[in-house]
Structure formats: C-alpha cells, structure tokens
Coordinates of C-alpha atoms in Angstrom, one line a residue:
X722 CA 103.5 115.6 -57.3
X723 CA 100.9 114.5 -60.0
X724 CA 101.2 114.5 -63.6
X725 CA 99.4 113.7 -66.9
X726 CA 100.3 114.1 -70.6
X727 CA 98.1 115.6 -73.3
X728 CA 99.0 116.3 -76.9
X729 CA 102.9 115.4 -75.9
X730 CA 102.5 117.9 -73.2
X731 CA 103.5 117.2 -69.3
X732 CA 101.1 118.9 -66.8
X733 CA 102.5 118.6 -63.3
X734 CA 100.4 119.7 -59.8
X735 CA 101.9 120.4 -57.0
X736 CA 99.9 118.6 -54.2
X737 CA 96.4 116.7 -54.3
X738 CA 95.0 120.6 -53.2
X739 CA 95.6 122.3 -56.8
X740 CA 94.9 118.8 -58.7
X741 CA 91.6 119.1 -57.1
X742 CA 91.2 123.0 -58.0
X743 CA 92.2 122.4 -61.3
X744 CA 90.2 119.0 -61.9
X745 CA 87.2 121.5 -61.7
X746 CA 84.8 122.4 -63.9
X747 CA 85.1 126.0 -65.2
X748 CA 83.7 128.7 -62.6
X749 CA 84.0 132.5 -61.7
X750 CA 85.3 131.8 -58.2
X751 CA 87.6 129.4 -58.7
X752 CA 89.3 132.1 -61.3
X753 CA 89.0 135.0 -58.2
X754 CA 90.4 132.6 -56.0
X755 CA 93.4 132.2 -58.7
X756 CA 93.5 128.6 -58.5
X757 CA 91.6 127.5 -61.7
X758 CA 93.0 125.3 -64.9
X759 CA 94.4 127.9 -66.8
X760 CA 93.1 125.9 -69.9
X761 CA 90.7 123.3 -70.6
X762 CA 93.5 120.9 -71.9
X763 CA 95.4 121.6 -68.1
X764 CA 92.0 120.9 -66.8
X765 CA 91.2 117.6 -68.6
X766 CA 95.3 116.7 -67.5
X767 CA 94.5 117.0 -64.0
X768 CA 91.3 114.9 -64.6
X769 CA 93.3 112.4 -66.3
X770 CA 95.6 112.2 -63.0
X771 CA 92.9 112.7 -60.5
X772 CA 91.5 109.4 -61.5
X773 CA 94.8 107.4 -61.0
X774 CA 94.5 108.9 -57.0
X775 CA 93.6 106.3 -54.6
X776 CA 90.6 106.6 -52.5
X777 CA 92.7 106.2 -49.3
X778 CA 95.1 109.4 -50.3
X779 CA 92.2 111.7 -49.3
X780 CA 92.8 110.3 -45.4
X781 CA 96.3 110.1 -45.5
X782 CA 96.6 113.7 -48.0
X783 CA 94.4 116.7 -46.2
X784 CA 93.5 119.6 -48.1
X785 CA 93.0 121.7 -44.9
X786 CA 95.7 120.9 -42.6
X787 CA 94.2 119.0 -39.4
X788 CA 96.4 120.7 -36.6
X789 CA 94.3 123.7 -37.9
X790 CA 90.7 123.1 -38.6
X791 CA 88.2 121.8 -36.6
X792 CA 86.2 120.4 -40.2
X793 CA 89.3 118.4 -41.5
X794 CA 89.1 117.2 -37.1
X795 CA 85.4 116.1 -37.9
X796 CA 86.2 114.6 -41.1
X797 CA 89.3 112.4 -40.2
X798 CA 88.0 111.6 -36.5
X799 CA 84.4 110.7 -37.7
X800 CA 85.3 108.4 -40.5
X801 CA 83.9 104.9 -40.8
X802 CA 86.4 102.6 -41.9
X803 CA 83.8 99.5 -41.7
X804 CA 81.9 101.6 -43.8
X805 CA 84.8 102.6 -46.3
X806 CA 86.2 98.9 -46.8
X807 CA 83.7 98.2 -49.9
X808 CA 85.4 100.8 -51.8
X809 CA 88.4 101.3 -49.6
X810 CA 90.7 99.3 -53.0
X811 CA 89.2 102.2 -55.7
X812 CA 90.7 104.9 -56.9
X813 CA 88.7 108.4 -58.1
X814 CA 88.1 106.7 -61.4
X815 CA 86.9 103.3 -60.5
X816 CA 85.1 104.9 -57.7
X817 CA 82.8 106.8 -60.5
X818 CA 82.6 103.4 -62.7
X819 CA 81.3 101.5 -59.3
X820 CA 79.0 104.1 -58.6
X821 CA 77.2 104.4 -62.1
X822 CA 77.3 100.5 -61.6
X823 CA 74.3 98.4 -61.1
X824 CA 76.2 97.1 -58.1
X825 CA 76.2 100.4 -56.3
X826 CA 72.2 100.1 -55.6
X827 CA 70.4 102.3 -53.0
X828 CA 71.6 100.0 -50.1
X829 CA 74.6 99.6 -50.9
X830 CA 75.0 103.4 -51.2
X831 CA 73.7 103.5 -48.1
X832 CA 75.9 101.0 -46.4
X833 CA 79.3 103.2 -47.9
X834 CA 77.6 106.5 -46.7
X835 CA 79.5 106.8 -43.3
X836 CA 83.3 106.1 -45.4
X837 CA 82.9 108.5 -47.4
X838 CA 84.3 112.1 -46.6
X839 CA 83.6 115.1 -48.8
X840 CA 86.8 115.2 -50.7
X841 CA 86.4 111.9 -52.1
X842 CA 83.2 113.2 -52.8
X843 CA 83.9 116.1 -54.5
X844 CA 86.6 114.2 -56.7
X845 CA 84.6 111.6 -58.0
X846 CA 82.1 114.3 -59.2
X847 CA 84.8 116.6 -60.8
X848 CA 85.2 113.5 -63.3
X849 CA 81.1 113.2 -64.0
X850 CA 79.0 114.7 -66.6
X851 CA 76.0 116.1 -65.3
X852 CA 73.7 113.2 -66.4
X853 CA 76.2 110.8 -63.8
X854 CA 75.4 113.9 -60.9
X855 CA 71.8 113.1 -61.5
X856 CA 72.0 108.7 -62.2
X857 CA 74.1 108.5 -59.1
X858 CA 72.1 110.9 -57.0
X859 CA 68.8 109.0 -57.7
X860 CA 69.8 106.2 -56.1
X861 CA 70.3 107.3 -53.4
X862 CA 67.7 107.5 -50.2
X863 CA 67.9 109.9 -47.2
X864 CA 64.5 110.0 -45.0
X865 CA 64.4 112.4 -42.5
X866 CA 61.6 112.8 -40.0
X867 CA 59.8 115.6 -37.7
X868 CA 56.5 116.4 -38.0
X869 CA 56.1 114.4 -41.2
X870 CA 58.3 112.2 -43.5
X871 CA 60.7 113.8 -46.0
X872 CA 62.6 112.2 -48.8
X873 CA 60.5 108.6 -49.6
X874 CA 61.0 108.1 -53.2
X875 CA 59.1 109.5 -55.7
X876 CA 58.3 112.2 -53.1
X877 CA 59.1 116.4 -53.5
X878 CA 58.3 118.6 -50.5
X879 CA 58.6 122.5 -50.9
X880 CA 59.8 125.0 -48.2
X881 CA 57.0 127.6 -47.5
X882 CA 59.0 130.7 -47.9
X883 CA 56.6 134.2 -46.8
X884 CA 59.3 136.7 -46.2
X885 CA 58.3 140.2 -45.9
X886 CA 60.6 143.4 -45.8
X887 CA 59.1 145.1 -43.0
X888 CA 58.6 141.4 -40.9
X889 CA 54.9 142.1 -40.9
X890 CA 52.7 139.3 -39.5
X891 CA 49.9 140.0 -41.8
X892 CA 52.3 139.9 -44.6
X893 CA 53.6 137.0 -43.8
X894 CA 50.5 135.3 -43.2
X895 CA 49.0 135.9 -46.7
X896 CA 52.2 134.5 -48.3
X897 CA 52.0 131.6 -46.1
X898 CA 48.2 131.1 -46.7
X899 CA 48.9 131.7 -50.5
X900 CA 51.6 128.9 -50.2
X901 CA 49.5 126.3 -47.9
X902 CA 46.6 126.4 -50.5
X903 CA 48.9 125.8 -53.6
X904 CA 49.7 122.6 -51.3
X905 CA 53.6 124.1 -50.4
X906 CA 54.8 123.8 -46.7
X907 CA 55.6 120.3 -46.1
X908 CA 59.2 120.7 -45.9
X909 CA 58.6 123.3 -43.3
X910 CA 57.7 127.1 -43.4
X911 CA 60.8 129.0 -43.1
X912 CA 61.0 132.9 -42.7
X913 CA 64.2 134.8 -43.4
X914 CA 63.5 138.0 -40.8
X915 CA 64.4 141.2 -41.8
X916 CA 65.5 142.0 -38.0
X917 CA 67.2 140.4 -35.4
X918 CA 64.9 141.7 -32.7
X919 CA 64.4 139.1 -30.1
X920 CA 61.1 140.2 -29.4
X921 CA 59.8 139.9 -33.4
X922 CA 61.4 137.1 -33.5
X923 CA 59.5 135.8 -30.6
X924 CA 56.2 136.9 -32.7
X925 CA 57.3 135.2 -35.4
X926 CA 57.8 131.7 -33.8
X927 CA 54.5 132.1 -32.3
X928 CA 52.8 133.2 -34.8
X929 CA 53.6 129.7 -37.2
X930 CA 53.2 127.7 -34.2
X931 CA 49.4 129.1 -34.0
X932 CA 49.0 128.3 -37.8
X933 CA 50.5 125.0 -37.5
X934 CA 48.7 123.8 -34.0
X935 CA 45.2 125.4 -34.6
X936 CA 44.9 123.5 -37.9
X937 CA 47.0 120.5 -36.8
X938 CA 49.5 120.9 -40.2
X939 CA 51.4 117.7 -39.5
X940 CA 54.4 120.3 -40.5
X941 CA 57.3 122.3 -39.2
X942 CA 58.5 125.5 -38.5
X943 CA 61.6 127.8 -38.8
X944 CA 62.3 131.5 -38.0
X945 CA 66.2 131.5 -40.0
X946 CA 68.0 133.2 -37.6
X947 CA 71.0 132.8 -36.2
X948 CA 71.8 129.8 -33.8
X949 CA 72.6 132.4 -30.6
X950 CA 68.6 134.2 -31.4
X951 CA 67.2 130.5 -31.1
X952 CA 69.1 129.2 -28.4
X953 CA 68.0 132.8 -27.1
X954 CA 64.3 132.0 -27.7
X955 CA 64.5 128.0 -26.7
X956 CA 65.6 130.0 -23.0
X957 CA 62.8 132.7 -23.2
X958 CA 60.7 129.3 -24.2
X959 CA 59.2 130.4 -27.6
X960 CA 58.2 127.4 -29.5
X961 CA 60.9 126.8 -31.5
X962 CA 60.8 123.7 -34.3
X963 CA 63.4 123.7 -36.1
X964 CA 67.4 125.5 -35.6
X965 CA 68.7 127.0 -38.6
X966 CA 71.9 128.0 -39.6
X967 CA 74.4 128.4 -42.3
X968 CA 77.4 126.8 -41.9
X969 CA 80.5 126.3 -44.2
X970 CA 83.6 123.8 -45.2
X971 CA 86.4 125.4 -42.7
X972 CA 86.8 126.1 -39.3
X973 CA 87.6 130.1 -40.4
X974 CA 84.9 130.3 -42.4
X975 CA 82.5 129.5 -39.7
X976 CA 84.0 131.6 -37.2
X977 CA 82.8 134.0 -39.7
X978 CA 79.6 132.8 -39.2
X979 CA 79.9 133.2 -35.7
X980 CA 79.5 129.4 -35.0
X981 CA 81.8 126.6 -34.2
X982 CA 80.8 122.6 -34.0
X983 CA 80.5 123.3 -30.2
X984 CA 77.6 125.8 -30.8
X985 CA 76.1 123.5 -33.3
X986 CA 76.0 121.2 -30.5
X987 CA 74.6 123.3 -28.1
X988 CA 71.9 124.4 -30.3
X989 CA 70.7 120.7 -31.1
X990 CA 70.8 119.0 -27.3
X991 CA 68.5 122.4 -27.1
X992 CA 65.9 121.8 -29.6
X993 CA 65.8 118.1 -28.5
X994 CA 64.2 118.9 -25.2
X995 CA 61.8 120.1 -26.3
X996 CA 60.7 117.3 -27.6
X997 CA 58.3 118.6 -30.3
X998 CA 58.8 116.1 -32.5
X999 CA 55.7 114.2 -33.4
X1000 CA 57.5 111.1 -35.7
X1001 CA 61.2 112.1 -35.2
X1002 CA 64.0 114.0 -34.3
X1003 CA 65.6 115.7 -36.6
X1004 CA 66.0 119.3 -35.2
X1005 CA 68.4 121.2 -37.7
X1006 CA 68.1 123.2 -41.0
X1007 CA 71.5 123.9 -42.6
X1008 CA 72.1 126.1 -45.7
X1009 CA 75.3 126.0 -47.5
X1010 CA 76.4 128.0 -51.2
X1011 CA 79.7 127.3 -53.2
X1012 CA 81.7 130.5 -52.4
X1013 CA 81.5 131.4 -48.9
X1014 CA 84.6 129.9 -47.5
X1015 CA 86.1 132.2 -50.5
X1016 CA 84.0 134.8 -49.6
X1017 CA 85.7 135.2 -46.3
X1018 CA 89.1 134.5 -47.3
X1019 CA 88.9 131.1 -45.4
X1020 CA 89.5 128.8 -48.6
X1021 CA 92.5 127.5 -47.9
X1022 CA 93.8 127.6 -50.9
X1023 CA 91.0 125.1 -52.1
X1024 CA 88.6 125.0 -54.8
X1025 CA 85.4 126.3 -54.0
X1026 CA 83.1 123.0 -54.8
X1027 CA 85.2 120.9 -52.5
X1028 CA 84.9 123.6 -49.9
X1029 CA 81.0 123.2 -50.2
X1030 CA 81.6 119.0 -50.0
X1031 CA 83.1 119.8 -46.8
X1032 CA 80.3 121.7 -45.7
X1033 CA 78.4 119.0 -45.8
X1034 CA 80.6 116.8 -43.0
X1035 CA 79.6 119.2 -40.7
X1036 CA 75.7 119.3 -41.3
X1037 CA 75.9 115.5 -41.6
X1038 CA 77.1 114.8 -37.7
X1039 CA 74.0 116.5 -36.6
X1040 CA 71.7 114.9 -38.3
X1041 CA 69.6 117.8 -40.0
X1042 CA 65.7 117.4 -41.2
X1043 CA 66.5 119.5 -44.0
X1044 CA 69.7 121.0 -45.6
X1045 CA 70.3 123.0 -48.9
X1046 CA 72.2 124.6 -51.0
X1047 CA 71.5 128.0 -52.3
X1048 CA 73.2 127.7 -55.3
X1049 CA 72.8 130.9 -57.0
X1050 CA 72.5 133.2 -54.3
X1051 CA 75.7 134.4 -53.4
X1052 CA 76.6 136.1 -56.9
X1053 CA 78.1 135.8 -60.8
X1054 CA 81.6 136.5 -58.5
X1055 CA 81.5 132.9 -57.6
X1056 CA 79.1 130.8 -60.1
X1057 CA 79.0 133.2 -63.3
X1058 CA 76.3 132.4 -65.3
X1059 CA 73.1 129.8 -65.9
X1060 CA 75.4 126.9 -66.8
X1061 CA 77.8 127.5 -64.2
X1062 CA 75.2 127.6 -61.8
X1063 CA 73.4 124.1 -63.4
X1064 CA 76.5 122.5 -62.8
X1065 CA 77.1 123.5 -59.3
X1066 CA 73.4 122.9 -58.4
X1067 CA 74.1 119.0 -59.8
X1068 CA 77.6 118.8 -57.8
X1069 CA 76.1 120.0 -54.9
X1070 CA 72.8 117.8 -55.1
X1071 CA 75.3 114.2 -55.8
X1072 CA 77.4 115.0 -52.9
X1073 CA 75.0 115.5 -50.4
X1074 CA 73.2 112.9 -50.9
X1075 CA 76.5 110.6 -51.6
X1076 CA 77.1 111.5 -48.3
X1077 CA 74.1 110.7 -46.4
X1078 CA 72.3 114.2 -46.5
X1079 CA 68.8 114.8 -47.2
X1080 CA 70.2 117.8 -49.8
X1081 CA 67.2 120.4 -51.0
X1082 CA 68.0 123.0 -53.1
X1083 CA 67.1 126.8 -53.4
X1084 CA 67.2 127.0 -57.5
X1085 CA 68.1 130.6 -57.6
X1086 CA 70.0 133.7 -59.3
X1087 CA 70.5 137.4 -58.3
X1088 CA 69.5 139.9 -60.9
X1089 CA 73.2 140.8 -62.3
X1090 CA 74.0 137.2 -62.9
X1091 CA 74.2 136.2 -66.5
X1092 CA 71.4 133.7 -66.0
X1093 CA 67.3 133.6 -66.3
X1094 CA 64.1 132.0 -65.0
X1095 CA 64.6 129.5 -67.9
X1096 CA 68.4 128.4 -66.9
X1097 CA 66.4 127.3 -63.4
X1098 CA 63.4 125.8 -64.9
X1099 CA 66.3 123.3 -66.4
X1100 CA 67.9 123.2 -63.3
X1101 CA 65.0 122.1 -61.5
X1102 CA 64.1 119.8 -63.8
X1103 CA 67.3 118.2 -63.7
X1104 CA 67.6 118.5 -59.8
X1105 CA 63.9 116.8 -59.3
X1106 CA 64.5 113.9 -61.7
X1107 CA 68.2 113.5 -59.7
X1108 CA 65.9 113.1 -56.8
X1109 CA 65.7 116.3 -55.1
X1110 CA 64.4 116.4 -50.8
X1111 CA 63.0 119.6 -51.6
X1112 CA 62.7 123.0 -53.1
X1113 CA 61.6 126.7 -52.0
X1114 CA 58.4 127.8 -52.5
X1115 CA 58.0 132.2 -53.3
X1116 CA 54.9 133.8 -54.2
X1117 CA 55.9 134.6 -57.6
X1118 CA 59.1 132.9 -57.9
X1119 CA 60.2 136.7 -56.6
X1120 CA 62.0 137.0 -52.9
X1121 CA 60.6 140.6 -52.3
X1122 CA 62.8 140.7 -48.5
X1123 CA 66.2 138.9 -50.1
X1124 CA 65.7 140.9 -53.5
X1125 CA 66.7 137.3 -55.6
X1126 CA 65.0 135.3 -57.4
X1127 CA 64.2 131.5 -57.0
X1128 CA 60.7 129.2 -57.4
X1129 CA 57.3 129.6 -57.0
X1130 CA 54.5 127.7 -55.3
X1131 CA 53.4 127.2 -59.5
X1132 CA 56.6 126.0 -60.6
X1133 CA 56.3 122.8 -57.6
X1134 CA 52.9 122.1 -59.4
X1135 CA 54.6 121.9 -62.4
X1136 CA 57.5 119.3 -61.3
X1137 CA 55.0 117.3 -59.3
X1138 CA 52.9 117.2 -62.3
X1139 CA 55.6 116.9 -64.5
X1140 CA 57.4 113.4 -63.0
X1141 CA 54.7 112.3 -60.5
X1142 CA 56.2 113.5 -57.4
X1143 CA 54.0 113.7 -54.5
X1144 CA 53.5 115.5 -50.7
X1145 CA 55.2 114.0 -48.1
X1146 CA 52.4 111.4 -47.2
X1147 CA 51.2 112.7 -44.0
X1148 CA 51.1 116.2 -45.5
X1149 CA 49.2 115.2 -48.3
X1150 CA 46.4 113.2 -46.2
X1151 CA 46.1 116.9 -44.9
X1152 CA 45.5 118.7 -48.1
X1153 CA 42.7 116.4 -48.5
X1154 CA 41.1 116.7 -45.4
X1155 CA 41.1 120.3 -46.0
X1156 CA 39.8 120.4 -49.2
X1157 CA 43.0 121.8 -50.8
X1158 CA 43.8 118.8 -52.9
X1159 CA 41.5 116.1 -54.2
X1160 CA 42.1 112.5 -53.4
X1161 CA 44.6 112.2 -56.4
X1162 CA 46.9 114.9 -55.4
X1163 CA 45.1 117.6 -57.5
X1164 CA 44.2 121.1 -56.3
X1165 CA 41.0 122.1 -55.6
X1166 CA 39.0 125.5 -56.1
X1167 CA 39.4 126.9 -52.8
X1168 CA 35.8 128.8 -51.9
X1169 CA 35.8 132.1 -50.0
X1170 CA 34.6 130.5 -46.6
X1171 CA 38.2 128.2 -46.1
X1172 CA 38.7 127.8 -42.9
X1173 CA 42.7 129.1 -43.8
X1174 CA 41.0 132.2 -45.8
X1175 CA 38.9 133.4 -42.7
X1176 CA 41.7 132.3 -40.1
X1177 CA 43.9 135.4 -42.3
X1178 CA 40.7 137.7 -42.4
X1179 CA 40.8 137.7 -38.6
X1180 CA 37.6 135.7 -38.5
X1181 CA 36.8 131.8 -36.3
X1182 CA 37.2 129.0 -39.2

C-alpha cells in the first residue's frame, strides 16, 4: 500500500502497478484502459508517493508477474547490479535530482545504463517536466555502427522513407532519389511494403542493395517486414542489411506480433553471417508506440508509458542500429491530442536513451487526431535539441502507403540548419563527393546530368 495527503485528503494505491498508472501524465489510453488518476490532485498524490519508492522496490515489486512473462524474465535476469550500485541507495525522487545533476555526466550515464530496467525508468520520468525529458536525454550518448556511424553528438541522421501503395520499384526509386539528393538516408532507407509477397520482397532488397553498392552509399538498408519474411529471404540469400521488427513491453503482446525473444534471436545470429557490415554490427531495427500492449489486451493491468519502457528491455539485449518510437501513429484512442503526443514523444525519447538505446523517433499523427503539422514541428524541435539518433524522412511530410502523416526531407534541412546538426560523418563525406552537399554541409543545385538522376531515367551515370 502507498499513500500521500493533499489538501487534508488521503490517497491510497493499491500496489506499485496502479501508483505507476496513476503517477502518469494525462493520456487517452491510460483512461480506455481504466487505470488513469481520476483527478489531477490523485495524480499529483501518487507523484508525491512515487518519489518516496526505493529504486530497489522495482526488482523486488514486478509489475508483470515473472512466472508469466518472458519481458519481466529479461528484465530481472539481465540486470546489472555492478552497474546499479551508484544509484542502487536512491529513491524515484532523488533518482530525478541525481540525474538533472552535474554529477550524472554522459559517462557516468553511461556506466549506470546496464542497472537500470525500464520501470525505474519510466518512474523517474512520470515526475519530470518535459524540459528534464530533454536536459537528461542530452546527455546521454548511444553510437551505433553499420555501414556508417550513428548518434556522435551534435549529429541527426534521417530514415529514407519511399513507400509506395502499389510497391512499385519506380516509385520507390523516385522517392528515394528525391530523399538521397535533399541529403536524407544515412540512418538507412527503409520501405514499409504494401505486400508480403516473398518474391517483391526479394525485389525490393535487391533493388536498394543496387542503389547502395553501385554508388558505394556508405548506408544501410531495410525492407520492414516481418522477422519470419527476412529470415525467409536471408535463406533464399537476398541481401538483406538490416532485420526489422516491431516489438512490444509483454510477452502477450508479442505473441501478437508473432515473435518471441527466441525469434529475435534467431533473426540476429542470421543477419550476422552475413557479415555485411562494413564498421559494425549492429543488425536490428525495432519500432515501438505507447499503446500496443493495450491494443491487444496484453497490458497487464499497466499504464501504457511504462509498457513502452519495457519495450525497450527487449530491443536493448540485441543491440539494434536503430530503434524508434512512432509516437503518433497508432491513434487519438491511445495519445489524444498534440500535447499528449509531445509528451509521450519526450518520455519515450529520455527512456531510451536512459537506457542505453540509440532511440529515433517517427514525429507523427493520423488525420483524426486532434493534432497538426505545427504540434510536430514543436515536437521535433524539442526531440532534436534532447538529442535525437534520428528522424523519418517522407516526400512531403505525407506517407501516401501508411495514409499518416510525419516529416519531410525539408523539415531535416530545417533542424540541421536550425541547431547545427550534421550527417553522420561518413555519409556526409559522400554527399560531397557527389555533389549533393558543398563542403560546409549545404545543398547544392543538383544539374539534370547526376549520376543519381540518370541511374532513375534508366540511363549509365
């Protein structure tokens, strides 16, 4: 039982599960889900008493029982207690005071990573104002490497994203040009397929591998299928770069997915023979979105942020190149509005990269969600000063296969010109070299003879 007193009332919770739920900041699923503060004074109670709660309750106290989830397994089994002594003597609230600390510097962030699991996480950030999501975020470094090098400081890359309704090469292959000469891609170009045709998606891996190889992009690729089509395609020997999959905080709502930690497994030890790797080996892509445990009634009873948090254990023990959340894109029924959908895309952001991540985001809505392009031009603002790995890059900011709508190649020109982010260093030696950027990082007028414009009209560059 925990308890707190405001205005001479008593507000008592049940268990640490509902003082976390009701600890959280206002949102649409939470309420679906029935487990939201029923006021703001309950919810600044249970605040008040999640701060007294002892780092070490969150090992001892599990919000999805062990005996039945192979997550809380991960979690528990996985933890680093070397790692964890630093902080081990902190409750929720000192926790956030040592954080926002000067003492709690990138290293040392870096040395508590490991101890961490994502309900301590997602406590500490239930008692932060957005401006501590972003402070605490910044300092933190992840640096993941493939093909290139993602997340150095100071650094942005952008996800390439040319979907197309109908799957069409050409299609796709004008996006992707469009994208490459507005200097997107380094994060890696990633198509969402409209099918899950074996054979297309064959095309489609060979297809970016041609792009990539003939023009040695020092970049990777991704066809976002799901983890049985790769592992289908490693077999059949397609040149696969990167696995994708989206993954969730319980064991149910995976097997909703279709995947389980063993799969996961399976999928990596694939892509790692391969061996395509030029500088690393980061093989996987993870995306992740506050409501989806909910979604499948696989919640547990818990809130839906700290269902994300735990999403986030499970892309962490495989050591992903990229991971993000798509914050807005699975509906007003889970993250309302433009401010609820800020928020989350801060909360989201801070734990990730509390916990060792190298956490992009997809700063998005769907068309009947009370939000606009201007409620994610200050998200992304926020998100890129907090230290964002990356963002996605649309032609128009408008996904004309997933119908939603996120950012454009323009709108990474304007945060890169905005706070002085740059290319991931080995992509941006490229952009030079082919004209598409000058040697201060600024694009160039691309003539009608680019090698990239007559590769698309069919013709030799």
């Amino acid at each position: 039982m925990y308890q707190a007193t405001l205005s001479r009332r008593s507000y008592r919770f049940s268990d640490l599960r509902q003082l976390m739920a009701k600890a959280s900041p206002a949102r649409s699923g939470d309420y679906l889900a029935e487990v939201a503060a029923d006021s703001a004074e309950e919810r600044m109670a249970a605040r008040i008493a999640l701060a007294e709660v002892p780092l070490k309750t969150f090992l001892q106290q599990l919000l999805v029982p062990y005996e039945q989830d192979e997550v809380t397994r991960l979690i528990i089994d996985s933890h680093d207690a070397l790692a964890f002594a630093p902080i081990s003597h902190l409750t929720v609230g000192d926790f956030r005071d040592w954080l926002l600390s000067e003492q709690a510097d990138s290293a040392m962030l870096a040395q508590v990573a490991a101890g961490i699991t994502p309900e301590m996480a997602a406590a500490v950030s239930k008692l932060m104002r957005n401006q501590d999501l972003i402070l605490v975020a910044k300092k933190c470094r992840v640096i993941t490497r493939f093909r290139n090098t993602i997340g150095l400081p100071g650094h942005l890359s952008v996800r390439l994203q040319p979907n197309h309704p109908t799957d069409s090469l050409q299609g796709i292959a004008a996006s992707m040009l469009d994208g490459l000469l507005y200097g997107s891609g380094d994060a890696v170009v990633g198509i969402n397929p409209a099918s899950d045709s074996l054979p297309l998606l064959e095309k489609l891996n060979y297809m970016l591998d041609d792009v990539i190889q003939r023009f040695a992009i020092p970049t990777q690729s991704c066809v976002l299928t799901h983890v049985t089509n790769t592992l289908r395609l490693i077999e059949r020997g397609a040149p696969v770069d990167l696995v994708f999959q989206s993954i969730a905080g319980t064991e149910a709502a995976n097997s909703g997915f279709g995947i389980n930690l063993a799969l996961l497994a399976e999928a990596q030890q694939a892509a790692l023979s391969l061996n395509r790797g030029t500088l690393g080996h980061n093989v996987m892509y993870f995306e992740t979105g506050q409501g989806s445990c909910l979604s499948s009634n696989a919640h547990h009873g818990v809130d839906q942020q700290t269902c994300e948090a735990r999403a986030y254990a499970v892309a962490r023990h495989f050591s992903p190149l990229l991971i993000n959340t798509v914050v807005g894109f699975i509906g007003p029924e889970y993250l309302y509005d433009g401010k609820q959908i800020i928020r989350a895309g801060l909360e989201d952001h801070f734990c990730g990269k509390l916990l060792g991540l190298p956490l992009g985001c997809d700063v998005c809505y769907t068309n009947h969600a009370e939000a606009d392009q201007d409620d994610m031009d200050t998200l992304l603002t926020l998100l890129a000063t907090a230290g964002l790995t990356f963002l996605i890059g649309v032609p128009g900011a408008d996904d004309i296969m997933l119908n939603y709508q996120s950012t454009s190649f323009h709108d990474a020109l304007y945060i890169r010109e905005l706070l002085g982010l740059k290319h991931a260093p080995e992509f941006a030696d490229w952009l030079t070299r082919m004209h598409i950027t000058d040697d201060l990082g600024r694009l160039r007028d691309t003539a009608a003879n680019h090698p990239l414009l007559l590769a698309l009209q069919g013709e030799q560059p």
